[in-house]
mmCIF file of C-alpha atoms in Angstrom:
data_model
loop_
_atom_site.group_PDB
_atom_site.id
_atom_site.type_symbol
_atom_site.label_atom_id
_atom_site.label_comp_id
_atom_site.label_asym_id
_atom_site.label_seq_id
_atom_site.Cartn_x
_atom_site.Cartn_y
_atom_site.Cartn_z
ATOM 1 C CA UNK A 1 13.544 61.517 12.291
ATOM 2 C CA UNK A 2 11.231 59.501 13.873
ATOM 3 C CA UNK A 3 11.601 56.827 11.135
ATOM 4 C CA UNK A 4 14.791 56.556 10.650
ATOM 5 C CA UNK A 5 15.088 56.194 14.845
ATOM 6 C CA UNK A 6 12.149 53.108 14.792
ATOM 7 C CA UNK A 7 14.241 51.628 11.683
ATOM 8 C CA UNK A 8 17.534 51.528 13.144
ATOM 9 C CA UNK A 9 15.905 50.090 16.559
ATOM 10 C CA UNK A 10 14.243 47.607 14.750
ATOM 11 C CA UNK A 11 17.860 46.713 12.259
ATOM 12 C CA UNK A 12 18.883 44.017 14.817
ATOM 13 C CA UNK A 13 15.394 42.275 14.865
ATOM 14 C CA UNK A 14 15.375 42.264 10.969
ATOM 15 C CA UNK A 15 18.342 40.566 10.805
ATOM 16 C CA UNK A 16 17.446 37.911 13.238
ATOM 17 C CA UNK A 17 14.371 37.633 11.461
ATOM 18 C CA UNK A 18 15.887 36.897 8.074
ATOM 19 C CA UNK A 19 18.252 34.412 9.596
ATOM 20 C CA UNK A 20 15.495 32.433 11.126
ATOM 21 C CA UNK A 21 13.733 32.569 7.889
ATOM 22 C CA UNK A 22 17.059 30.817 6.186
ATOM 23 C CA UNK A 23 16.962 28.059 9.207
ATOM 24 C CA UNK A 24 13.598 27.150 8.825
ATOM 25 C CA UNK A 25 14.433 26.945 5.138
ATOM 26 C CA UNK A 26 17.486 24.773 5.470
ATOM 27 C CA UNK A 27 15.158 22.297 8.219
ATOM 28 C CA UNK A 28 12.389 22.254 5.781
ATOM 29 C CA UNK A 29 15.003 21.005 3.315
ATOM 30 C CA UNK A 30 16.789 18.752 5.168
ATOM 31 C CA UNK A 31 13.439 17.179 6.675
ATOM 32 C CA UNK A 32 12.335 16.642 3.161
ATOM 33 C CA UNK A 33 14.958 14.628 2.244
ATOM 34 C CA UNK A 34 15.168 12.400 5.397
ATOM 35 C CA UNK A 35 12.933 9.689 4.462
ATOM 36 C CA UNK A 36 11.954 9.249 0.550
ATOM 37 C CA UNK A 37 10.817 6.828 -1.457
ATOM 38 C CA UNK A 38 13.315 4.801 -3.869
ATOM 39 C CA UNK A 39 13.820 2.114 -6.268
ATOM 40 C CA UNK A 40 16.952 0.004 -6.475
ATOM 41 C CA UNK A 41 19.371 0.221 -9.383
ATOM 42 C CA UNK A 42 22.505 -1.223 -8.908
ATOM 43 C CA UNK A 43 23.224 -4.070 -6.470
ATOM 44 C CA UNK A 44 26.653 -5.071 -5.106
ATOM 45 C CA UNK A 45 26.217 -8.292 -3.236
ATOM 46 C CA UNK A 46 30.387 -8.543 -2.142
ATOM 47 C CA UNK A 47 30.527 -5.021 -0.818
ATOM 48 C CA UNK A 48 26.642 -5.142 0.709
ATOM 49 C CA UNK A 49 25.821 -1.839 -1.024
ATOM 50 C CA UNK A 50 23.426 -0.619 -3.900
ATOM 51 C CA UNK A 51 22.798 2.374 -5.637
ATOM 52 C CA UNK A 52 19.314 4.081 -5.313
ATOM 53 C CA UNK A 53 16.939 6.271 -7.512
ATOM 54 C CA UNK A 54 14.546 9.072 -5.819
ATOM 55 C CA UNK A 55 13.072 11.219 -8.024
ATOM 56 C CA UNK A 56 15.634 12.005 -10.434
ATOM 57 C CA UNK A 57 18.550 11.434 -8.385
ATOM 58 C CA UNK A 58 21.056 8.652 -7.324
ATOM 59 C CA UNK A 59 22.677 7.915 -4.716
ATOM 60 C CA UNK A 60 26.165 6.940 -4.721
ATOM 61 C CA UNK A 61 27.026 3.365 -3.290
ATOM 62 C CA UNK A 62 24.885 2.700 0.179
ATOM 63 C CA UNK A 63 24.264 0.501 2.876
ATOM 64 C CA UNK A 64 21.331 -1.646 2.604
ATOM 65 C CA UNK A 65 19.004 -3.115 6.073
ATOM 66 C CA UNK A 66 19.673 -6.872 6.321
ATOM 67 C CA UNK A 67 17.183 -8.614 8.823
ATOM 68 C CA UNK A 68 19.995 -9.818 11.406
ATOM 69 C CA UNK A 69 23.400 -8.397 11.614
ATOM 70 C CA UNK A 70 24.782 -9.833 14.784
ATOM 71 C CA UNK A 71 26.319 -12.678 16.130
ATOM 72 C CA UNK A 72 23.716 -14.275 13.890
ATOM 73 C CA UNK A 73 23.540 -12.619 10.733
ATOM 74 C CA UNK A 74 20.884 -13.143 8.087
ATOM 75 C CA UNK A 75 21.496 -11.638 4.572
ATOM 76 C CA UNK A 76 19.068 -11.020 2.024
ATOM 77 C CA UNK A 77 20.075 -9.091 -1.565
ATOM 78 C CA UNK A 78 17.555 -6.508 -2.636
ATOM 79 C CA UNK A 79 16.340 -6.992 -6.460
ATOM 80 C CA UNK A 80 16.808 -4.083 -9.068
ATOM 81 C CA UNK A 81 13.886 -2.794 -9.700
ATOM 82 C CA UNK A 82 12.875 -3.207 -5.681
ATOM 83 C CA UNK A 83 11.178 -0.526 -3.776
ATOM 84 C CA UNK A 84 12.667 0.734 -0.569
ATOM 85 C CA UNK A 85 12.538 3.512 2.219
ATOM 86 C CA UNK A 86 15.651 6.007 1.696
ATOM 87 C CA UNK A 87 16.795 7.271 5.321
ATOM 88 C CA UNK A 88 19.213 9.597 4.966
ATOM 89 C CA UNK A 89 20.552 10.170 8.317
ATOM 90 C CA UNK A 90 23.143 12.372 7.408
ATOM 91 C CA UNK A 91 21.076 15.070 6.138
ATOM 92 C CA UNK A 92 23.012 16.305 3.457
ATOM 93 C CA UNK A 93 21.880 16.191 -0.043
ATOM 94 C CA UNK A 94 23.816 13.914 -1.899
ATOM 95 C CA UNK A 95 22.734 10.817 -0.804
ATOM 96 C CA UNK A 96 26.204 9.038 0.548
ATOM 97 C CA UNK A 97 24.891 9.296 4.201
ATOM 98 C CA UNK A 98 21.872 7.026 3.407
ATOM 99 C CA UNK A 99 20.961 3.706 4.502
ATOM 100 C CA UNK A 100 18.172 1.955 2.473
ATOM 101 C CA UNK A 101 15.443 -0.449 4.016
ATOM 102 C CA UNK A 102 13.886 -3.095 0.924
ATOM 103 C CA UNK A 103 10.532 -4.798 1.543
ATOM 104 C CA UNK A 104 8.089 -2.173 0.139
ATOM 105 C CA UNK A 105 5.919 -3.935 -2.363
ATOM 106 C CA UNK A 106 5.035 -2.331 -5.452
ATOM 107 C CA UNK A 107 3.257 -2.729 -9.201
ATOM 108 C CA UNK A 108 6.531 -4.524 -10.425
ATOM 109 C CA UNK A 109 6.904 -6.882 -6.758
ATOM 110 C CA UNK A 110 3.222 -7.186 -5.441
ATOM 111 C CA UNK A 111 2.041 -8.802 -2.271
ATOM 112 C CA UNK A 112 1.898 -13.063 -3.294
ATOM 113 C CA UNK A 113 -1.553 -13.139 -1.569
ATOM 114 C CA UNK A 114 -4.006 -10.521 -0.811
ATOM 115 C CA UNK A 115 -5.213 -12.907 2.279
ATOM 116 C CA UNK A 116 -4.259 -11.615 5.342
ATOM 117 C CA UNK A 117 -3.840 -14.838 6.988
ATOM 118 C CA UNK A 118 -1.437 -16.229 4.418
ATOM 119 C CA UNK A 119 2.257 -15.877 5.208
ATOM 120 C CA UNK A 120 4.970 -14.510 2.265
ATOM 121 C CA UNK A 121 6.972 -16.731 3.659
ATOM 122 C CA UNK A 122 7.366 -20.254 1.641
ATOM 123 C CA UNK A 123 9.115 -23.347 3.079
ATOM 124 C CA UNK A 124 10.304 -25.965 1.381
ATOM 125 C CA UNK A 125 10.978 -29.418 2.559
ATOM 126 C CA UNK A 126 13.356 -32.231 1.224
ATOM 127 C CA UNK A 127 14.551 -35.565 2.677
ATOM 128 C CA UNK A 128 11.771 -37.400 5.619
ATOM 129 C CA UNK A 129 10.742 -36.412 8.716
ATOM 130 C CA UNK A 130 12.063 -35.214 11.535
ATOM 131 C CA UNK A 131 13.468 -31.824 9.491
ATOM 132 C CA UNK A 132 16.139 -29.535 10.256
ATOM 133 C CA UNK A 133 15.281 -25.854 10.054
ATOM 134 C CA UNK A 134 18.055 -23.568 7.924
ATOM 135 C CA UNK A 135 17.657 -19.901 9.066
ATOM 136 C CA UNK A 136 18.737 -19.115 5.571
ATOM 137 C CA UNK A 137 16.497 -16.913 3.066
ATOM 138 C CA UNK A 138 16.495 -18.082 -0.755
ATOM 139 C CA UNK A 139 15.377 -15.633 -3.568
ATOM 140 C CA UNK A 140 13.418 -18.797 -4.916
ATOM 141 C CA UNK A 141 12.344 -22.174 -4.366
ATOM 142 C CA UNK A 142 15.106 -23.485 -6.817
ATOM 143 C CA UNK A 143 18.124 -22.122 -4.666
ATOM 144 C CA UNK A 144 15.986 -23.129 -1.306
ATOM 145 C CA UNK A 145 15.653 -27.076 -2.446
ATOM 146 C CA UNK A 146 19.905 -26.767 -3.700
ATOM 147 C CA UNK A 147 20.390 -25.305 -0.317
ATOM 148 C CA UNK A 148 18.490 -28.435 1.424
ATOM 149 C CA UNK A 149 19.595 -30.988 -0.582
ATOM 150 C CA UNK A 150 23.409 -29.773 0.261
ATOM 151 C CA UNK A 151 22.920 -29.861 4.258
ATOM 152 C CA UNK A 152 21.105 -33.149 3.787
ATOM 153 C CA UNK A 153 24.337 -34.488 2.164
ATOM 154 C CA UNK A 154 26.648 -33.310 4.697
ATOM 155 C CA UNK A 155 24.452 -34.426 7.641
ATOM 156 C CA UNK A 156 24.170 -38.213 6.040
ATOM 157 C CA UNK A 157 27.811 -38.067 5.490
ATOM 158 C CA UNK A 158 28.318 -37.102 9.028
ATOM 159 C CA UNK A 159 29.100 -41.084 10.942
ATOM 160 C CA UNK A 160 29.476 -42.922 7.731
ATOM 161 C CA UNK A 161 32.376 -44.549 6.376
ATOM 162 C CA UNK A 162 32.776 -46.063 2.725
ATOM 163 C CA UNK A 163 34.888 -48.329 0.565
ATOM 164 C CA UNK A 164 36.400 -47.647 -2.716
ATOM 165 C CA UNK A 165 37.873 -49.928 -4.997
ATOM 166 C CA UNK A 166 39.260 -48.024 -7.886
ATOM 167 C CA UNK A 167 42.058 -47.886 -10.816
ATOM 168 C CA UNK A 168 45.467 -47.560 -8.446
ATOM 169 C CA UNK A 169 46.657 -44.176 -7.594
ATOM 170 C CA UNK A 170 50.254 -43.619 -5.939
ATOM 171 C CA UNK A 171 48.778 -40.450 -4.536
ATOM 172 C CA UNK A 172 46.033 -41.563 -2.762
ATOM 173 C CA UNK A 173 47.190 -41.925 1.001
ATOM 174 C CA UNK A 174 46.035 -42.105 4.546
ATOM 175 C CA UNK A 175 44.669 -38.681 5.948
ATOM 176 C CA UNK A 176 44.051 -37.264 2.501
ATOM 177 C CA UNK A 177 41.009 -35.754 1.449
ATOM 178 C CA UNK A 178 38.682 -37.367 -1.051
ATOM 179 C CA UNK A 179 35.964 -35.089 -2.659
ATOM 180 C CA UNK A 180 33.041 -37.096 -4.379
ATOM 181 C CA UNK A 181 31.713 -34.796 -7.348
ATOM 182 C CA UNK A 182 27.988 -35.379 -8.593
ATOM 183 C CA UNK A 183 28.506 -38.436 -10.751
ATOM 184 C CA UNK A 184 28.201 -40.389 -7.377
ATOM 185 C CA UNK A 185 24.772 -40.990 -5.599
ATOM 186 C CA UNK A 186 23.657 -38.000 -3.351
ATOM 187 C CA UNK A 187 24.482 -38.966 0.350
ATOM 188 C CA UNK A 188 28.104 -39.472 -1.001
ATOM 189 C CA UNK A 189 28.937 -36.319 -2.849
ATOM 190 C CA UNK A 190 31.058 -34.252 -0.995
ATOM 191 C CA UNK A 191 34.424 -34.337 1.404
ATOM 192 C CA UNK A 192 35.862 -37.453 2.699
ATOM 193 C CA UNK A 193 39.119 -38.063 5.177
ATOM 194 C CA UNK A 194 40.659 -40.986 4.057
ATOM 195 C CA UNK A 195 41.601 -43.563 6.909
ATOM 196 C CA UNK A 196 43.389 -46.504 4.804
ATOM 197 C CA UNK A 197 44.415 -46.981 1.778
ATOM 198 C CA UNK A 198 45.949 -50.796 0.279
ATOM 199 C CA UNK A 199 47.378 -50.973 -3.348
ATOM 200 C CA UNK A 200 47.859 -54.189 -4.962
ATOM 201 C CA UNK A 201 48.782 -55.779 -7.639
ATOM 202 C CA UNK A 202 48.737 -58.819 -9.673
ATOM 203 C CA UNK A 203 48.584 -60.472 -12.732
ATOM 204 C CA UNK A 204 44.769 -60.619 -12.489
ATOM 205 C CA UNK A 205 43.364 -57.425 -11.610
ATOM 206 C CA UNK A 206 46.278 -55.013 -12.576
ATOM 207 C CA UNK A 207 47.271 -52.068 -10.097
ATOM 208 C CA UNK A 208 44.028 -51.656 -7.715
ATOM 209 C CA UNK A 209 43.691 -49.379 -4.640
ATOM 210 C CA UNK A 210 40.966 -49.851 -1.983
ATOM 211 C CA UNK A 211 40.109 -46.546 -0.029
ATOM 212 C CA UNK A 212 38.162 -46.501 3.254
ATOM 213 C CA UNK A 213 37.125 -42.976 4.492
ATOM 214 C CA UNK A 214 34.933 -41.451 6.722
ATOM 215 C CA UNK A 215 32.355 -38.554 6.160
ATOM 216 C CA UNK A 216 33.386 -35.113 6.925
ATOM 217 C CA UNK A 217 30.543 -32.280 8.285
ATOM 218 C CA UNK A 218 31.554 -29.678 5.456
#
C-alpha cells in the first residue's frame, strides 16, 4: 500500500525527470554541432556559396564569411580543399542553416612563414612611385600584377588624347567608342571616345581616316 501510494506521488516527478533528461539530450546535440571543423568541397563563386565536409557529412549549398560586406565590400573565394569553422546557427542537423568562416591553416594550406613578425600578406608593385593602393585581394601574384597593370592603363589613359591614322572606315564617327586591344602599347589599350574624325581621299594615299580621341576612366 505504502508503495504503490510513494509511486504514484512520485509519477509526476518521473515524468518531468525523463523529459529533462530528453532536453539536455537534444542541447547536448545541438551544442555539438554549433561550431565544427570543415573542409571545403565545392565552391560557387556567382552565387557566393560552397558546399562543406564535417566528418562524414555535407552540407548543402552555404554562405561563406567575406572580410567586408558593406558599402565597401571585399570578396575573397575560399579554395577546395580549405579549412574553415562551420557555425551552424540554425541548430538543426542538416547543415543548410550554416555559415562557414575560411582562414584556418592546415597540412594542405600552411602558414607562409613561421616568423611571427612576417605578414601573410604580399604586395606587389608595378609602374613608379607615388603608388595607388587597390583594396582588392588576388589568389596570387599573377592575377595581383594583371590587376595593377589594368588600373595603371586606365589611370594613364585618364587626360590623354591620341591620333590615329588608319585604313578609312565609313563607320568610324564622332562620339563613338574606340577600344584598343593588346596589339597596341600598354598605356593605350583600352576605351577611347572619339572627338573627330576626317576621311580623305586621293589618288596618293587611297581612302584614309584620321581619329582623335580622348582617354576614358574604364
Amino acid at each position: 500500500m505504502f508503495d504503490a501510494l510513494l509511486r504514484l506521488q512520485l509519477a509526476p516527478i518521473v515524468e518531468r525527470l525523463a523529459q529533462m533528461e530528453t532536453q539536455l539530450e537534444d542541447l547536448f546535440r545541438r551544442a555539438e554541432s554549433f561550431c565544427r571543423i570543415g573542409v571545403c568541397q565545392e565552391v560557387d563563386a556567382a552565387s557566393n556559396t560552397c558546399k562543406v565536409r564535417h566528418g562524414e557529412l555535407l552540407t548543402p549549398a552555404i554562405r561563406f564569411f567575406n572580410p567586408s560586406a558593406g558599402a565597401q565590400t571585399e570578396m575573397r573565394i575560399p579554395t577546395v580543399g580549405e579549412q574553415c569553422l562551420l557555425l551552424n546557427y540554425g541548430g538543426g542537423e542538416g547543415g543548410g542553416q550554416s555559415v562557414a568562416l575560411f582562414g584556418l591553416n592546415s597540412d594542405r594550406f600552411p602558414p607562409l612563414s613561421s616568423v611571427a613578425s612576417l605578414t601573410s600578406q604580399r604586395v606587389v608593385e608595378v609602374g613608379i612611385a607615388p603608388f595607388k593602393t587597390l583594396r582588392q585581394r588576388c589568389q596570387s601574384e599573377t592575377e595581383a600584377r594583371s590587376v595593377a597593370q589594368g588600373e595603371l592603363r586606365r589611370v594613364g589613359r585618364e587626360g590623354l588624347s591620341i591620333t590615329i591614322d588608319c585604313p578609312g572606315n565609313p563607320l568610324l564617327s564622332a562620339e563613338g567608342l574606340l577600344l584598343l586591344d593588346e596589339t597596341w602599347p600598354g598605356y593605350m589599350q583600352g576605351r577611347w571616345s572619339i572627338d573627330k574624325v576626317t576621311h580623305v581621299g586621293d589618288t596618293t594615299t587611297g581612302y584614309r581616316s584620321s581619329i582623335m580621341a580622348r582617354g576614358l576612366a574604364s
